[in-house]
Every structure is written in C-alpha cells, then in structure tokens.
Coordinates of C-alpha atoms in Angstrom, one line a residue:
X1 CA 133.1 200.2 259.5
X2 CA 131.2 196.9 258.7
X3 CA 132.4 193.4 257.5
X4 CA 130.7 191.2 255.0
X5 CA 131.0 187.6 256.2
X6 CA 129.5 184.9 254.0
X7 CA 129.1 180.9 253.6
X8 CA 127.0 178.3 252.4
X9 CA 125.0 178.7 255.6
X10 CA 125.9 177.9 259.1
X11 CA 129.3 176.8 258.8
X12 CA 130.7 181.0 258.7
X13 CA 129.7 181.4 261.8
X14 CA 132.8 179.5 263.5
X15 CA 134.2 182.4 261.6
X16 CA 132.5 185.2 262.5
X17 CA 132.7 183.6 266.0
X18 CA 136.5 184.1 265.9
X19 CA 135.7 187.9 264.4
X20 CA 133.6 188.9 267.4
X21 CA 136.4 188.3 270.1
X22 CA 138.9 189.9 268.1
X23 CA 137.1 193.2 266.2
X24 CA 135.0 195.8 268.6
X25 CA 134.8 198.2 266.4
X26 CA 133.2 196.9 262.9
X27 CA 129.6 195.7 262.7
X28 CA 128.6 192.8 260.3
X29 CA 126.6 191.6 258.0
X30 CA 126.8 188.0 257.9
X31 CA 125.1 186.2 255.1
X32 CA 124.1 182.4 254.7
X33 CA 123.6 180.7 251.8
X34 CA 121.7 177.6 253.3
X35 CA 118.8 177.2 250.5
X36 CA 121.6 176.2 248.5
X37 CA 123.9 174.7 250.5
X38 CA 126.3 172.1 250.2
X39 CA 128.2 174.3 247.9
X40 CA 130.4 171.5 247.5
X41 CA 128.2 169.6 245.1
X42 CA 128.2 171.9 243.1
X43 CA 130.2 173.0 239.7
X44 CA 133.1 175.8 239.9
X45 CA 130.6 178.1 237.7
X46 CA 127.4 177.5 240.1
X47 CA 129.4 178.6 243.0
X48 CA 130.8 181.6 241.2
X49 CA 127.3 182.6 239.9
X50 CA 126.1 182.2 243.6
X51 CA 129.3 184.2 245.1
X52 CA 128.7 187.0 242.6
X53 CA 125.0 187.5 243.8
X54 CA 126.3 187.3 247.3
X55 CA 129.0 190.2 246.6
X56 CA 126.3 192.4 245.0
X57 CA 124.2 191.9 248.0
X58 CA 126.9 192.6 250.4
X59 CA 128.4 195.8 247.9
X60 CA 125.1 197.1 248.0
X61 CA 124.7 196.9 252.0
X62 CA 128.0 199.1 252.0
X63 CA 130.8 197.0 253.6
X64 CA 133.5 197.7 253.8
X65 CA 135.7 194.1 253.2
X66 CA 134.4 190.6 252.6
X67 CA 134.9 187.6 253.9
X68 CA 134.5 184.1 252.0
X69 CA 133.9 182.3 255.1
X70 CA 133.4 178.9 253.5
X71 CA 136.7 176.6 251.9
X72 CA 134.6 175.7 248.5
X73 CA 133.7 179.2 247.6
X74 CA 137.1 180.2 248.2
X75 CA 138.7 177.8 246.0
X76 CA 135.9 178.1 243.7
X77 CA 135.3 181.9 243.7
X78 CA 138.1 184.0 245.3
X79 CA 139.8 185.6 242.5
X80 CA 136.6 186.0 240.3
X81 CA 135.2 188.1 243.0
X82 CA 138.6 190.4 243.5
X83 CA 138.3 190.0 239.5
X84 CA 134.6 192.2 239.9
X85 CA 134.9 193.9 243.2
X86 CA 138.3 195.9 243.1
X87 CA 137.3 198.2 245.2
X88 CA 137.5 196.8 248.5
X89 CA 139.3 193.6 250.3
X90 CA 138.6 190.2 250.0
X91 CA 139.5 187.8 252.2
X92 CA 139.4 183.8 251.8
X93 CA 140.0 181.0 254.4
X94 CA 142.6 178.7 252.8
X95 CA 145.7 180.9 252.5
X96 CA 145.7 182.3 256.0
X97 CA 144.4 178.3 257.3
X98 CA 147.6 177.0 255.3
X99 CA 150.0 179.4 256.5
X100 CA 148.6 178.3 260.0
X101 CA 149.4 174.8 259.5
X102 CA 152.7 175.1 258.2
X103 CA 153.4 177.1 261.7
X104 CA 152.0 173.9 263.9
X105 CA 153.3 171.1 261.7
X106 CA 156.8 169.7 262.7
X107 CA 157.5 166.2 260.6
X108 CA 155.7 168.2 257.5
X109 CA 152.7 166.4 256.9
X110 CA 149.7 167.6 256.6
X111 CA 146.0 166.1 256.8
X112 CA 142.9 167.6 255.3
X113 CA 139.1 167.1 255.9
X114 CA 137.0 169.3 253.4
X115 CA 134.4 169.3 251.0
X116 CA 134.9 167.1 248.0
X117 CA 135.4 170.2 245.4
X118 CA 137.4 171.8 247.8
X119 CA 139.8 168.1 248.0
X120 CA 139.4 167.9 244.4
X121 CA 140.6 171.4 243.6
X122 CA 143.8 171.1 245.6
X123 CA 143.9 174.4 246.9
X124 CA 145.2 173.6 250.3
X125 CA 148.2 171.3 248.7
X126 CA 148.7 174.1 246.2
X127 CA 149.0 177.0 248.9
X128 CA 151.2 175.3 251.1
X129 CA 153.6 174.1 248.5
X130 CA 153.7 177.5 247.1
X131 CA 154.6 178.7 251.1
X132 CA 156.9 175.7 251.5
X133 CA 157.6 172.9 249.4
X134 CA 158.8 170.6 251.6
X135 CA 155.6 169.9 252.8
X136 CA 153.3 167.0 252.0
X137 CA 149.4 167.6 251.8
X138 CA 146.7 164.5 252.2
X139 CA 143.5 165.8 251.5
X140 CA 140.0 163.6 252.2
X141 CA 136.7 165.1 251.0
X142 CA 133.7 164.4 253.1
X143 CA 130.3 164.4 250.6
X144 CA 127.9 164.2 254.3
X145 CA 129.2 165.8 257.2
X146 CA 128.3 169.5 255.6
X147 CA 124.5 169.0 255.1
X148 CA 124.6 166.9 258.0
X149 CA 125.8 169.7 260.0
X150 CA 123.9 172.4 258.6
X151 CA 121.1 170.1 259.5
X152 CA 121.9 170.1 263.1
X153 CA 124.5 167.3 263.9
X154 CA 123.8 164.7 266.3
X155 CA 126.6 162.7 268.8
X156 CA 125.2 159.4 268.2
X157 CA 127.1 156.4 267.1
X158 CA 126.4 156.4 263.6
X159 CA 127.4 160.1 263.1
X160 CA 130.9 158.9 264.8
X161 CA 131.1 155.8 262.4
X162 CA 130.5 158.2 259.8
X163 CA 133.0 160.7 261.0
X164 CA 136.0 158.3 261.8
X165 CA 135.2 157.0 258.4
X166 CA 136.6 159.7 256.7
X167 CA 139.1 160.7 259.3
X168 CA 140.8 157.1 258.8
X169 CA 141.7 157.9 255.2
X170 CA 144.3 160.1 256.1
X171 CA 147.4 158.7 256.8
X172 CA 148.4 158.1 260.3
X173 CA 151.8 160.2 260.3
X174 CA 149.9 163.5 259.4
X175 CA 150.6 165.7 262.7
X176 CA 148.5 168.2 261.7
X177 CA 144.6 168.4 260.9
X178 CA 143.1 171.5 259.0
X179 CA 139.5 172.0 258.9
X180 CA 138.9 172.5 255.4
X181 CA 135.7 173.7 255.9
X182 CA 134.2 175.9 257.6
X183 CA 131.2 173.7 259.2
X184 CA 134.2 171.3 261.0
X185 CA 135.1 173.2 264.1
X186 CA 131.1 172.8 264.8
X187 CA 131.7 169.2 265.0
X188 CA 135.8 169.9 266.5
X189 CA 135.0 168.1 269.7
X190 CA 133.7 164.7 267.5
X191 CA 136.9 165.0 265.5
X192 CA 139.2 165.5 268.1
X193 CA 137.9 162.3 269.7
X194 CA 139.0 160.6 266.9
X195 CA 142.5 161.7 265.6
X196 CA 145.6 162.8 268.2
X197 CA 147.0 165.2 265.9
X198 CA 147.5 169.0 265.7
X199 CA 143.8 170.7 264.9
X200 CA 144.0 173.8 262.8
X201 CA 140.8 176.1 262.7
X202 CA 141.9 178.7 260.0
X203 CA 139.1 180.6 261.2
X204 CA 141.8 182.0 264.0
X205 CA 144.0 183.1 261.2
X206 CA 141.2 184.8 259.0
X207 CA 140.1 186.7 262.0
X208 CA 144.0 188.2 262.4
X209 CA 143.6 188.7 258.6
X210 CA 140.7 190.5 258.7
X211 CA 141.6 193.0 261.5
X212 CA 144.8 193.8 259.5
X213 CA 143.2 194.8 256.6
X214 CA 140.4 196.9 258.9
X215 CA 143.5 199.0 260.0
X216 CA 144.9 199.2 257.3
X217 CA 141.8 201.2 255.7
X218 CA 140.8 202.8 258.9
X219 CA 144.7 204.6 258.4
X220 CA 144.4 204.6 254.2
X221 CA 140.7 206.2 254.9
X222 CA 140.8 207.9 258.1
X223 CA 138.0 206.3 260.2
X224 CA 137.5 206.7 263.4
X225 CA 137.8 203.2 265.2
X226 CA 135.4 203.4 268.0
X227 CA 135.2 200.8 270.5
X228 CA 131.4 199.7 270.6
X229 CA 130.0 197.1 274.0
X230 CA 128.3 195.2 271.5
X231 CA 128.9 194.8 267.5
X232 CA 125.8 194.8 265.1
X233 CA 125.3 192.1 263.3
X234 CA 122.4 191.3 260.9
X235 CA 122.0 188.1 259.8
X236 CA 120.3 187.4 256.0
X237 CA 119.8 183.4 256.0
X238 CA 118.6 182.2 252.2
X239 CA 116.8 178.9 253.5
X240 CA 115.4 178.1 256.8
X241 CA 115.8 180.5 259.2
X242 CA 114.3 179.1 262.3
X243 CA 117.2 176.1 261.3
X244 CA 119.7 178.3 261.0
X245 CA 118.7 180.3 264.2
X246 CA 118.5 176.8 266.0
X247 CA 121.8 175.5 264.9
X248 CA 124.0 178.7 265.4
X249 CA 122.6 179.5 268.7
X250 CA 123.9 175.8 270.0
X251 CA 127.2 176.5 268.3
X252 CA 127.5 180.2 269.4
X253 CA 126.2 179.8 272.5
X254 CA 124.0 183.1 272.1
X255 CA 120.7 184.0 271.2
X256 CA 120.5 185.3 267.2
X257 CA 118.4 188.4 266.2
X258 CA 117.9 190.5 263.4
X259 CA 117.8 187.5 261.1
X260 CA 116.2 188.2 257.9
X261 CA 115.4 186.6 254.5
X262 CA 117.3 188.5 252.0
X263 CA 115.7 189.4 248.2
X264 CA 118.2 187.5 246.5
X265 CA 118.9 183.9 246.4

C-alpha cells in the first residue's frame, strides 16, 4: 500500500513524522510544494489549481489515499479534490486537529495560530462549532513564520519577538493552542516558551485517521498488510532541494534520500 502526503513544502513532514511511528506497512510518497510556498498568500483558486496538479501527480504514482498535510490547502482545496478524485480517500488536517482540541479543552476556548487564509477562512471555528457549539474559537494568522520556517528558522531574539507577537493576540483565557499549520510544531519548542496552554499538534490525529482508513481498504480490498523494518519513502521537493533536505533532516532528525525534482510544478 502507499500513502500520498503533501504540503507547501516542509511543513508535511511533522506529519508524515507522526505517520512513520504509527503505519509499518504502507510506503509514501511525500510531495513538497516549496517553489511555491507560502500557500497562504495565495487566492482559494491558485491553491486549488496547485492541489489538483499535486493529486494528478500523486494518482498517477498509484497511491492509495492522500493526505493534505498542510491547514491552507485543506480549507482551500479539500472538497474540490474529493470533488475529482472519488476514487480513493482523502484526508485533511483541520477536522481530525479540531476534534483533538475539543478533547483537551476544558473552559471551551480555543486559540489558533495559522496562516492568514487559513484564519480568514474560518475553518477551524467552523469545524468545531459544527462538533460542539459551545465552544469559542480565536484564530491569529501569522503572514512570516511559514516562509521563515521553510527557510530554516533560527532561535534568536528577533524570531522570538516575532513569534510572541503573534501568540499575544490571542486572548489569555484560551487553554488550548492548535497548530494551524503544519510548519508550527517545527517551531513547538519556541511556542511553548511563550504560552502555558494546552498544545494541540493535529498531525497526531491525522496519523490515527490515516491508519483507519488504510484498514479499512486493506479489509474492503483484501491487501496483505505486511510489516516492513523500514517504510519507503520518496520524496519529490518542487523548489530547493538541498533546503528542503537541510531543514527536514534537523526537524526529522534523519538523513533524507530519494529526493527528487518532480515534472510538474
């Protein structure tokens, strides 16, 4: 079986990170976006025009579910994509990251750090309420720490004055924190310097997700789920890839092969 895991560029990773320890027996193709990346400059059609190339890429490289591993294109994108590709799963990060927070929130408020599209879109707001209306959502977009991240971040002082910048919008009697996008928990550490509250990465979630819906077809199709000591994974990087190579082997803590330049994008 193989997973198709895609973002903007580095940020998926923390995701994929979370499908490694919990899938052994799917291999992946995990594809970054980074020549255009941040996605979250960008209009609602770009991203979908973008997401659609991605799918075909990923369709055409036989997996068997996809993954939008990035907030933006999963606000901006999900449903166009299931709209197209109805013939296998895909799986966003916001539903299964709100369902999360509800779960770890006790006084029912909720803070969120994402891109500005993905704040402006109210997605997480709109999930949640939908799951529980009782709950209050404060959503802050953050225009620089994706391309900053996806640049390589650095601890200094003026990335933390940047950092608590945003996080000091919220309002202090959120107990919960989602990482509304997928580049965050690269930076968690930073954050949690910064704000006392409950962290949600809804990474963890979208890894459960995804290994549902792998059983699922493994029992609707009849594959054989062998346990493998190591899962493939090919990486196709759309911008720099000695960047990308650089920045996810400090955040995975691994060395990345088979990293290729794919003939779209």
């Amino acid at each position: 079986m193989k997973i198709g895991v895609f973002d903007s560029g580095v940020g998926g990773l923390s995701v994929l990170k979370k499908i490694k320890e919990k899938i052994d027996f799917a291999d992946v193709i995990y594809y970054g976006d980074s020549m255009n990346s941040p996605y979250g400059s960008k209009s609602i059609k770009e991203i979908q025009e973008l997401c659609l190339n991605i799918g075909e890429f990923l369709i055409d490289n036989q997996v068997d579910i996809i993954v939008i591993a990035c907030n933006t294109a999963t606000a901006a994108a999900l449903d166009t994509l299931r709209e197209r590709f109805t013939s296998i799963p895909i799986i966003g990060v916001v539903q299964p990251g709100a369902a999360m927070a509800i779960k770890q929130s006790k006084n029912k408020k909720i803070g969120v750090l994402s891109t500005p599209l993905t704040a402006k879109s109210g997605i997480y707001e709109k999930v949640i309420k939908t799951l529980n209306p009782k709950y209050e959502v404060f959503q802050k977009g953050c225009d620089l720490l994706c391309p900053m991240i996806e640049r390589g971040w650095e601890d200094n002082d003026r990335n933390t004055k940047l950092l608590k910048s945003y996080v000091d919008q919220l309002p202090k009697d959120i107990d919960t924190l989602i990482l509304g996008c997928t580049h965050y928990p690269l930076i968690r550490g930073e954050i949690e310097k910064l704000i006392d509250k409950k962290i949600v990465d809804p990474a963890e979630e979208t890894a459960m997700h995804v290994l549902f819906e792998l059983n699922k077809l493994a029992l609707k199709n009849g594959f054989k789920k062998s346990r493998k000591e190591k899962i493939n994974i090919d990486y196709f990087v759309t911008g720099d890839i000695d960047r990308f190579k650089k920045v996810g082997e400090r955040f995975l803590g691994e060395e990345l092969s088979n990293i290729y330049q794919p003939l779209i994008g």
